[in-house]
Short mmCIF file of C-alpha atoms and ligand atoms in Angstrom, two decimals:
data_model
loop_
_atom_site.label_atom_id
_atom_site.label_comp_id
_atom_site.label_asym_id
_atom_site.label_seq_id
_atom_site.Cartn_x
_atom_site.Cartn_y
_atom_site.Cartn_z
CA MET A 89 -59.93 14.66 0.68
CA GLN A 90 -57.70 17.06 1.73
CA THR A 91 -55.79 14.72 3.90
CA PHE A 92 -55.31 12.15 1.14
CA LEU A 93 -54.11 14.84 -0.76
CA PHE A 94 -51.76 16.18 1.73
CA ILE A 95 -50.35 12.62 2.16
CA THR A 96 -49.97 11.76 -1.44
CA LEU A 97 -48.16 15.12 -1.89
CA THR A 98 -45.81 13.85 1.20
CA ALA A 99 -44.98 10.55 -0.15
CA PHE A 100 -44.76 12.17 -3.36
CA MET A 101 -42.02 14.55 -1.81
CA VAL A 102 -40.32 11.61 0.57
CA LEU A 103 -39.71 9.74 -3.03
CA PHE A 104 -38.84 12.70 -5.04
CA THR A 105 -36.32 13.42 -2.20
CA SER A 106 -34.65 9.87 -1.68
CA CYS A 107 -34.35 10.06 -6.05
CA THR A 108 -32.45 13.37 -6.01
CA GLU A 109 -30.34 13.30 -3.03
CA GLN A 110 -27.37 11.02 -4.61
CA GLU A 111 -25.51 9.28 -2.06
CA VAL A 112 -22.11 10.18 -1.84
CA VAL A 113 -18.63 8.52 -0.29
CA ASN A 114 -15.50 10.42 0.09
CA VAL A 115 -12.26 9.34 -0.20
CA TYR A 116 -8.82 10.76 -0.08
CA SER A 117 -6.75 8.29 -1.43
CA SER A 118 -2.81 7.66 -1.88
CA ARG A 119 -2.81 4.88 -4.19
CA HIS A 120 -2.13 5.50 -7.70
CA TYR A 121 -3.17 2.31 -9.33
CA ASP A 122 -6.06 1.94 -12.17
CA VAL A 123 -7.33 -1.51 -10.97
CA ASP A 124 -8.71 1.60 -7.86
CA THR A 125 -10.63 2.79 -10.76
CA ARG A 126 -12.57 -0.03 -11.92
CA LEU A 127 -12.96 -1.09 -8.38
CA LEU A 128 -14.79 2.48 -7.29
CA ASP A 129 -16.76 2.69 -10.30
CA LYS A 130 -18.13 -1.67 -9.85
CA PHE A 131 -18.80 -0.03 -6.27
CA SER A 132 -20.85 2.68 -7.38
CA GLU A 133 -22.62 0.29 -10.25
CA LYS A 134 -23.47 -1.82 -6.88
CA THR A 135 -24.66 0.33 -4.10
CA GLY A 136 -25.78 3.76 -6.11
CA ILE A 137 -23.29 5.81 -4.16
CA ARG A 138 -20.93 8.31 -6.35
CA VAL A 139 -17.28 7.90 -5.13
CA ASN A 140 -15.88 11.35 -5.11
CA THR A 141 -11.98 10.60 -5.19
CA VAL A 142 -9.24 13.12 -3.71
CA LYS A 143 -5.66 11.70 -4.85
CA ALA A 144 -2.39 13.23 -3.56
CA ASP A 145 0.57 11.76 -1.48
CA SER A 146 -0.46 10.30 2.07
CA ASP A 147 1.53 12.94 4.01
CA GLN A 148 -0.23 15.75 1.93
CA LEU A 149 -3.73 14.02 2.91
CA ILE A 150 -2.88 13.93 6.05
CA THR A 151 -1.88 17.32 6.58
CA ARG A 152 -5.15 18.51 4.44
CA LEU A 153 -7.65 16.32 7.21
CA GLU A 154 -5.83 18.02 9.74
CA ASN A 155 -6.06 21.85 8.49
CA GLU A 156 -10.03 20.34 7.59
CA GLY A 157 -10.56 19.35 10.86
CA ASP A 158 -14.15 18.81 11.54
CA ARG A 159 -14.81 20.55 8.59
CA SER A 160 -13.07 17.68 6.41
CA PRO A 161 -15.66 16.06 3.79
CA ALA A 162 -13.44 13.01 3.99
CA ASP A 163 -14.98 9.66 4.72
CA VAL A 164 -12.46 7.49 4.18
CA LEU A 165 -8.86 7.31 4.04
CA ILE A 166 -6.75 4.90 1.60
CA THR A 167 -2.90 4.94 1.99
CA ALA A 168 -0.10 2.96 0.15
CA ASP A 169 1.78 2.44 2.99
CA GLY A 170 0.81 1.12 6.54
CA THR A 171 2.55 3.05 8.72
CA ARG A 172 1.00 6.13 7.41
CA LEU A 173 -2.72 4.58 9.10
CA VAL A 174 -0.53 4.51 11.91
CA ILE A 175 0.24 8.20 12.41
CA ALA A 176 -3.13 9.00 11.35
CA LYS A 177 -5.26 6.84 14.18
CA GLN A 178 -2.33 8.87 16.22
CA ARG A 179 -3.13 12.42 15.31
CA GLY A 180 -7.02 11.59 15.83
CA LEU A 181 -7.76 11.94 12.39
CA LEU A 182 -9.61 8.10 12.48
CA GLN A 183 -12.22 6.71 14.13
CA ARG A 184 -13.08 3.16 15.10
CA MET A 185 -15.56 1.57 12.24
CA ASP A 186 -17.65 -1.25 13.05
CA PRO A 187 -15.77 -4.28 14.02
CA ASP A 188 -17.62 -6.50 11.58
CA ILE A 189 -16.45 -5.01 8.67
CA ALA A 190 -13.28 -5.94 8.85
CA GLY A 191 -12.79 -7.26 12.31
CA SER A 192 -13.97 -10.67 11.43
CA VAL A 193 -12.25 -11.53 8.47
CA VAL A 194 -8.98 -9.83 8.23
CA PRO A 195 -6.18 -11.23 10.50
CA LEU A 196 -5.14 -9.04 13.41
CA GLN A 197 -1.83 -9.17 11.94
CA TRP A 198 -3.08 -6.55 9.14
CA ARG A 199 -5.38 -4.30 11.21
CA ASP A 200 -5.61 -2.19 13.82
CA SER A 201 -6.76 -4.11 17.36
CA ASP A 202 -8.92 -0.90 17.66
CA MET A 203 -10.79 -0.98 14.13
CA TYR A 204 -9.23 2.16 13.72
CA TRP A 205 -8.11 0.96 10.42
CA THR A 206 -7.18 -2.13 8.33
CA GLY A 207 -5.16 -3.45 6.06
CA LEU A 208 -6.64 -4.15 1.98
CA THR A 209 -3.68 -5.32 0.46
CA LYS A 210 0.39 -6.76 1.14
CA ARG A 211 2.99 -6.20 -0.71
CA VAL A 212 6.27 -7.67 0.09
CA ARG A 213 9.54 -5.46 -0.47
CA PHE A 214 11.24 -8.07 -2.56
CA LEU A 215 14.82 -8.35 -4.37
CA VAL A 216 14.56 -8.28 -8.17
CA TYR A 217 18.07 -9.58 -9.72
CA HIS A 218 19.23 -10.18 -12.98
CA PRO A 219 19.80 -13.84 -13.41
CA GLY A 220 22.71 -13.68 -16.04
CA ARG A 221 25.20 -11.62 -13.54
CA VAL A 222 23.61 -12.70 -10.15
CA ASP A 223 23.43 -16.21 -8.97
CA ALA A 224 20.67 -16.38 -6.95
CA VAL A 225 22.75 -18.60 -3.71
CA ASP A 226 24.55 -15.45 -3.50
CA LEU A 227 21.46 -13.61 -1.90
CA ALA A 228 20.43 -14.27 1.64
CA ASP A 229 19.04 -11.11 3.22
CA TYR A 230 18.76 -7.13 3.28
CA GLU A 231 21.42 -7.26 5.43
CA SER A 232 24.06 -9.20 3.29
CA LEU A 233 23.19 -6.66 0.86
CA THR A 234 25.95 -4.25 2.29
CA SER A 235 28.90 -6.72 1.59
CA GLU A 236 31.53 -6.05 -0.39
CA LYS A 237 30.14 -8.19 -2.69
CA TRP A 238 27.36 -5.69 -4.05
CA ASN A 239 29.69 -2.66 -4.76
CA GLY A 240 28.44 -0.97 -6.87
CA ARG A 241 25.36 -3.19 -8.41
CA LEU A 242 22.78 -2.31 -5.96
CA LEU A 243 19.36 -0.31 -7.21
CA VAL A 244 16.96 1.24 -4.59
CA ARG A 245 15.01 4.22 -4.70
CA SER A 246 15.25 7.49 -2.60
CA SER A 247 14.51 7.69 0.97
CA ASN A 248 11.44 9.83 0.08
CA SER A 249 9.47 6.78 -0.93
CA HIS A 250 7.78 5.48 1.94
CA TYR A 251 8.23 2.69 0.94
CA ASN A 252 11.79 2.38 1.84
CA GLN A 253 11.11 4.48 5.30
CA THR A 254 8.38 1.85 6.54
CA LEU A 255 11.33 -1.00 5.49
CA LEU A 256 14.20 0.81 7.00
CA THR A 257 11.90 1.14 10.36
CA SER A 258 11.68 -3.33 10.10
CA VAL A 259 15.21 -2.92 9.80
CA ILE A 260 15.18 -0.48 13.18
CA VAL A 261 13.51 -2.94 15.20
CA ALA A 262 15.35 -5.77 14.16
CA LEU A 263 19.04 -4.46 14.33
CA GLY A 264 18.28 -1.90 16.56
CA GLU A 265 19.13 1.85 16.09
CA GLN A 266 22.95 1.34 15.44
CA GLY A 267 22.71 -1.62 13.60
CA ALA A 268 20.17 0.02 11.22
CA LEU A 269 22.05 3.01 10.60
CA GLU A 270 25.19 0.77 9.51
CA TRP A 271 22.68 -1.02 7.19
CA ALA A 272 21.77 2.11 5.58
CA GLU A 273 25.41 3.26 5.08
CA GLY A 274 26.54 0.11 3.71
CA ILE A 275 23.34 0.02 1.27
CA VAL A 276 24.70 3.55 0.29
CA ARG A 277 28.18 2.28 -0.34
CA ASN A 278 26.76 -0.37 -2.62
CA MET A 279 25.03 1.88 -4.79
CA ALA A 280 25.57 1.63 -8.46
CA ARG A 281 24.13 4.66 -8.59
CA GLU A 282 22.23 7.83 -6.58
CA PRO A 283 18.80 7.08 -5.86
CA ALA A 284 16.20 8.07 -8.86
CA GLY A 285 13.08 7.67 -10.43
CA ASN A 286 10.45 4.67 -8.72
CA ASP A 287 10.38 1.06 -8.29
CA ARG A 288 9.53 0.27 -11.61
CA ASP A 289 12.45 2.17 -12.78
CA GLN A 290 14.95 0.02 -10.69
CA VAL A 291 14.48 -2.50 -12.81
CA LYS A 292 14.60 -0.97 -16.02
CA PHE A 293 17.91 -0.15 -14.56
CA ILE A 294 18.99 -3.36 -14.33
CA ALA A 295 18.16 -4.59 -17.85
CA ALA A 296 20.42 -1.63 -19.15
CA GLY A 297 23.10 -2.75 -17.18
CA LEU A 298 23.33 -0.20 -14.34
CA GLY A 299 23.08 -2.64 -11.49
CA ASP A 300 22.49 -6.03 -10.95
CA VAL A 301 20.10 -6.40 -7.94
CA ALA A 302 16.99 -4.31 -6.96
CA ILE A 303 14.82 -3.78 -3.99
CA VAL A 304 11.45 -3.18 -4.99
CA ASN A 305 7.64 -3.73 -4.24
CA SER A 306 6.25 -7.17 -5.25
CA TYR A 307 3.32 -5.99 -7.61
CA TYR A 308 5.39 -3.86 -9.66
CA MET A 309 7.06 -7.01 -11.09
CA GLY A 310 3.65 -8.35 -11.85
CA LEU A 311 2.94 -4.77 -13.61
CA LEU A 312 5.46 -4.87 -15.56
CA HIS A 313 5.26 -8.63 -16.86
CA ASN A 314 1.54 -7.55 -17.64
CA SER A 315 1.95 -4.15 -18.74
CA GLN A 316 0.60 -2.79 -22.45
CA ASN A 317 4.22 -2.04 -23.35
CA SER A 318 6.28 -4.41 -25.00
CA GLU A 319 10.09 -3.13 -23.49
CA GLU A 320 8.39 -3.56 -19.97
CA ARG A 321 7.33 -6.92 -20.89
CA ASN A 322 10.77 -7.49 -22.06
CA VAL A 323 12.50 -5.55 -18.90
CA ALA A 324 10.66 -7.75 -16.67
CA GLY A 325 11.26 -11.10 -18.64
CA GLN A 326 15.34 -10.92 -18.05
CA MET A 327 14.62 -10.97 -14.40
CA GLU A 328 14.28 -13.19 -11.29
CA VAL A 329 12.59 -12.07 -7.93
CA PHE A 330 14.19 -13.27 -4.90
CA PHE A 331 12.18 -13.62 -1.01
CA PRO A 332 14.92 -12.18 0.96
CA ASN A 333 15.69 -13.20 4.80
CA GLN A 334 13.71 -16.62 4.91
CA ASP A 335 16.04 -18.03 7.34
CA GLY A 336 15.03 -15.12 9.74
CA ARG A 337 12.40 -12.79 10.17
CA GLY A 338 11.16 -13.23 7.08
CA ALA A 339 10.84 -10.44 3.91
CA HIS A 340 9.33 -6.98 4.69
CA VAL A 341 5.89 -6.86 4.23
CA ASN A 342 3.86 -3.92 3.87
CA ILE A 343 0.22 -2.87 3.84
CA SER A 344 -2.11 -0.85 1.70
CA GLY A 345 -4.76 0.02 3.36
CA ALA A 346 -8.08 2.03 4.73
CA GLY A 347 -9.62 4.40 7.52
CA LEU A 348 -12.55 5.94 8.61
CA ALA A 349 -12.04 9.51 8.87
CA ALA A 350 -12.83 10.66 12.22
CA TYR A 351 -15.38 13.25 11.10
CA ALA A 352 -17.01 10.93 8.53
CA PRO A 353 -19.80 13.12 6.75
CA ASN A 354 -21.18 10.05 5.35
CA ARG A 355 -20.11 7.21 7.78
CA GLU A 356 -22.01 4.52 6.55
CA ASN A 357 -21.31 4.69 3.12
CA GLY A 358 -17.45 5.01 3.76
CA GLN A 359 -17.99 1.98 5.73
CA ARG A 360 -19.83 0.27 3.14
CA LEU A 361 -16.78 1.07 0.77
CA ILE A 362 -14.14 -0.29 3.27
CA GLU A 363 -16.58 -4.04 3.13
CA PHE A 364 -16.56 -4.27 -0.18
CA LEU A 365 -12.69 -3.61 -0.62
CA LEU A 366 -12.73 -6.52 1.39
CA SER A 367 -14.72 -8.66 0.02
CA MET A 368 -13.54 -11.67 -1.58
CA GLU A 369 -14.58 -10.30 -5.12
CA ALA A 370 -12.69 -7.23 -4.69
CA GLN A 371 -9.95 -8.73 -3.40
CA GLU A 372 -9.58 -10.85 -6.13
CA GLN A 373 -9.42 -8.42 -8.94
CA ILE A 374 -6.70 -6.37 -6.87
CA ALA A 375 -4.87 -9.60 -6.80
CA ASN A 376 -5.59 -10.38 -10.47
CA GLU A 377 -4.87 -6.62 -12.01
CA ASN A 378 -2.39 -5.41 -9.41
CA PHE A 379 -0.44 -8.18 -8.33
CA GLU A 380 -1.00 -7.16 -4.56
CA TYR A 381 -1.60 -10.17 -1.95
CA PRO A 382 -5.30 -10.13 -0.79
CA VAL A 383 -5.59 -9.68 3.10
CA LEU A 384 -8.29 -11.73 3.02
CA PRO A 385 -7.11 -15.91 3.43
CA GLY A 386 -8.77 -18.22 1.18
CA ALA A 387 -8.51 -15.19 -1.56
CA GLY A 388 -7.41 -16.53 -5.07
CA LEU A 389 -4.00 -15.67 -6.22
CA PRO A 390 -3.32 -15.00 -9.79
CA ASP A 391 -0.62 -17.40 -11.70
CA MET A 392 2.77 -15.07 -11.28
CA LEU A 393 2.17 -15.07 -7.10
CA MET A 394 1.09 -18.91 -7.11
CA LYS A 395 4.70 -19.65 -8.78
CA TRP A 396 6.18 -16.88 -6.49
CA GLY A 397 4.92 -19.53 -4.13
CA PRO A 398 4.70 -19.09 -0.59
CA PHE A 399 7.10 -17.33 1.73
CA ARG A 400 7.71 -16.06 5.29
CA GLU A 401 6.99 -12.79 6.16
CA ASP A 402 7.97 -10.18 9.01
CA THR A 403 5.46 -10.21 11.36
CA VAL A 404 6.63 -7.25 13.04
CA SER A 405 3.53 -4.77 14.12
CA LEU A 406 2.57 -2.18 11.90
CA ASP A 407 2.00 -0.32 14.95
CA SER A 408 5.49 -1.00 16.34
CA LEU A 409 6.48 0.22 12.77
CA GLY A 410 4.56 3.39 13.18
CA GLN A 411 6.43 4.52 16.30
CA TYR A 412 9.98 4.85 14.32
CA SER A 413 8.90 6.48 11.31
CA GLY A 414 10.69 9.56 12.56
CA GLN A 415 13.50 7.48 13.70
CA ALA A 416 14.05 6.10 9.95
CA MET A 417 14.03 9.60 8.53
CA MET A 418 17.00 10.80 10.64
CA THR A 419 18.69 7.69 10.18
CA PHE A 420 18.12 8.13 5.98
CA ASN A 421 19.63 11.42 6.27
CA ARG A 422 22.66 10.53 8.32
CA ALA A 423 23.26 7.40 6.45
CA GLY A 424 23.40 9.95 2.87
CA TRP A 425 20.28 7.67 1.23
CA ARG A 426 19.07 10.74 -0.51
FE1 FE B 187 2.88 1.51 -5.09
#
């Protein structure tokens, strides 16, 4: 009788503990998009795993991971820029994830070959222009934006932007250090105004007549077109988009991606989250609601991305871009790109 009672009590306690000990996953994320909240809620609903999110700039998150060391509560690092994942890996802040998670589904181009990080989405840094003031035949590539024709007509945000930094690393790889410096100087020369605001603001500046062509991440055009704000929809409706470098190396593509933190206390849950974000369901939701390109081949695209059509991507590896991130900052400074 006593043994029976003991077993019953033990079973009850195991059951009680498993019911009360909430499974969690701790995410450090520099993504700043509404779709993420909906996705993470969906993950929690499906798995019962609670998601705790710390949001900050990816450089701040990397510093935080370095300071926390092996006491870090972080399980997953998510960034909106691929080179930051390369840097996080270099600094020992990530660990290898189970190759089954991304290895078989994400093309090698968009993930780390050692599986320390994987792309979750792709974004193209393309051109947005006002068709009343710009003839598309005059647009070609990033390089030709330095020609005199564009003097005082170009809009692009500051060099603090990771999107610009990674774009410049791709120019360094393509043109060499001197070529990239001359390119950055040419862009600065043609700027319609001193860099200010975010990507969406550059498009609004065109609508306001401050300039004619802007360098912008592709999904922001989708977000403007589908904004709750009618003024933003009106701005987007006046614009056309252009994929540069289609006769050469292709348009610059960056990823937003994820890695498993080096000391992840909830390693399994972290892997489950990354696996969920790479599922067809999540990939199509990100494409439909945030207009990023899925990394999962075969994932459906929203009408707008279908309408933009296929395009040639610059296939330089993110690893090689990551090597030049320090160089890019020096080049921006030398060129006077604020
Ligand atoms: Fe963004």
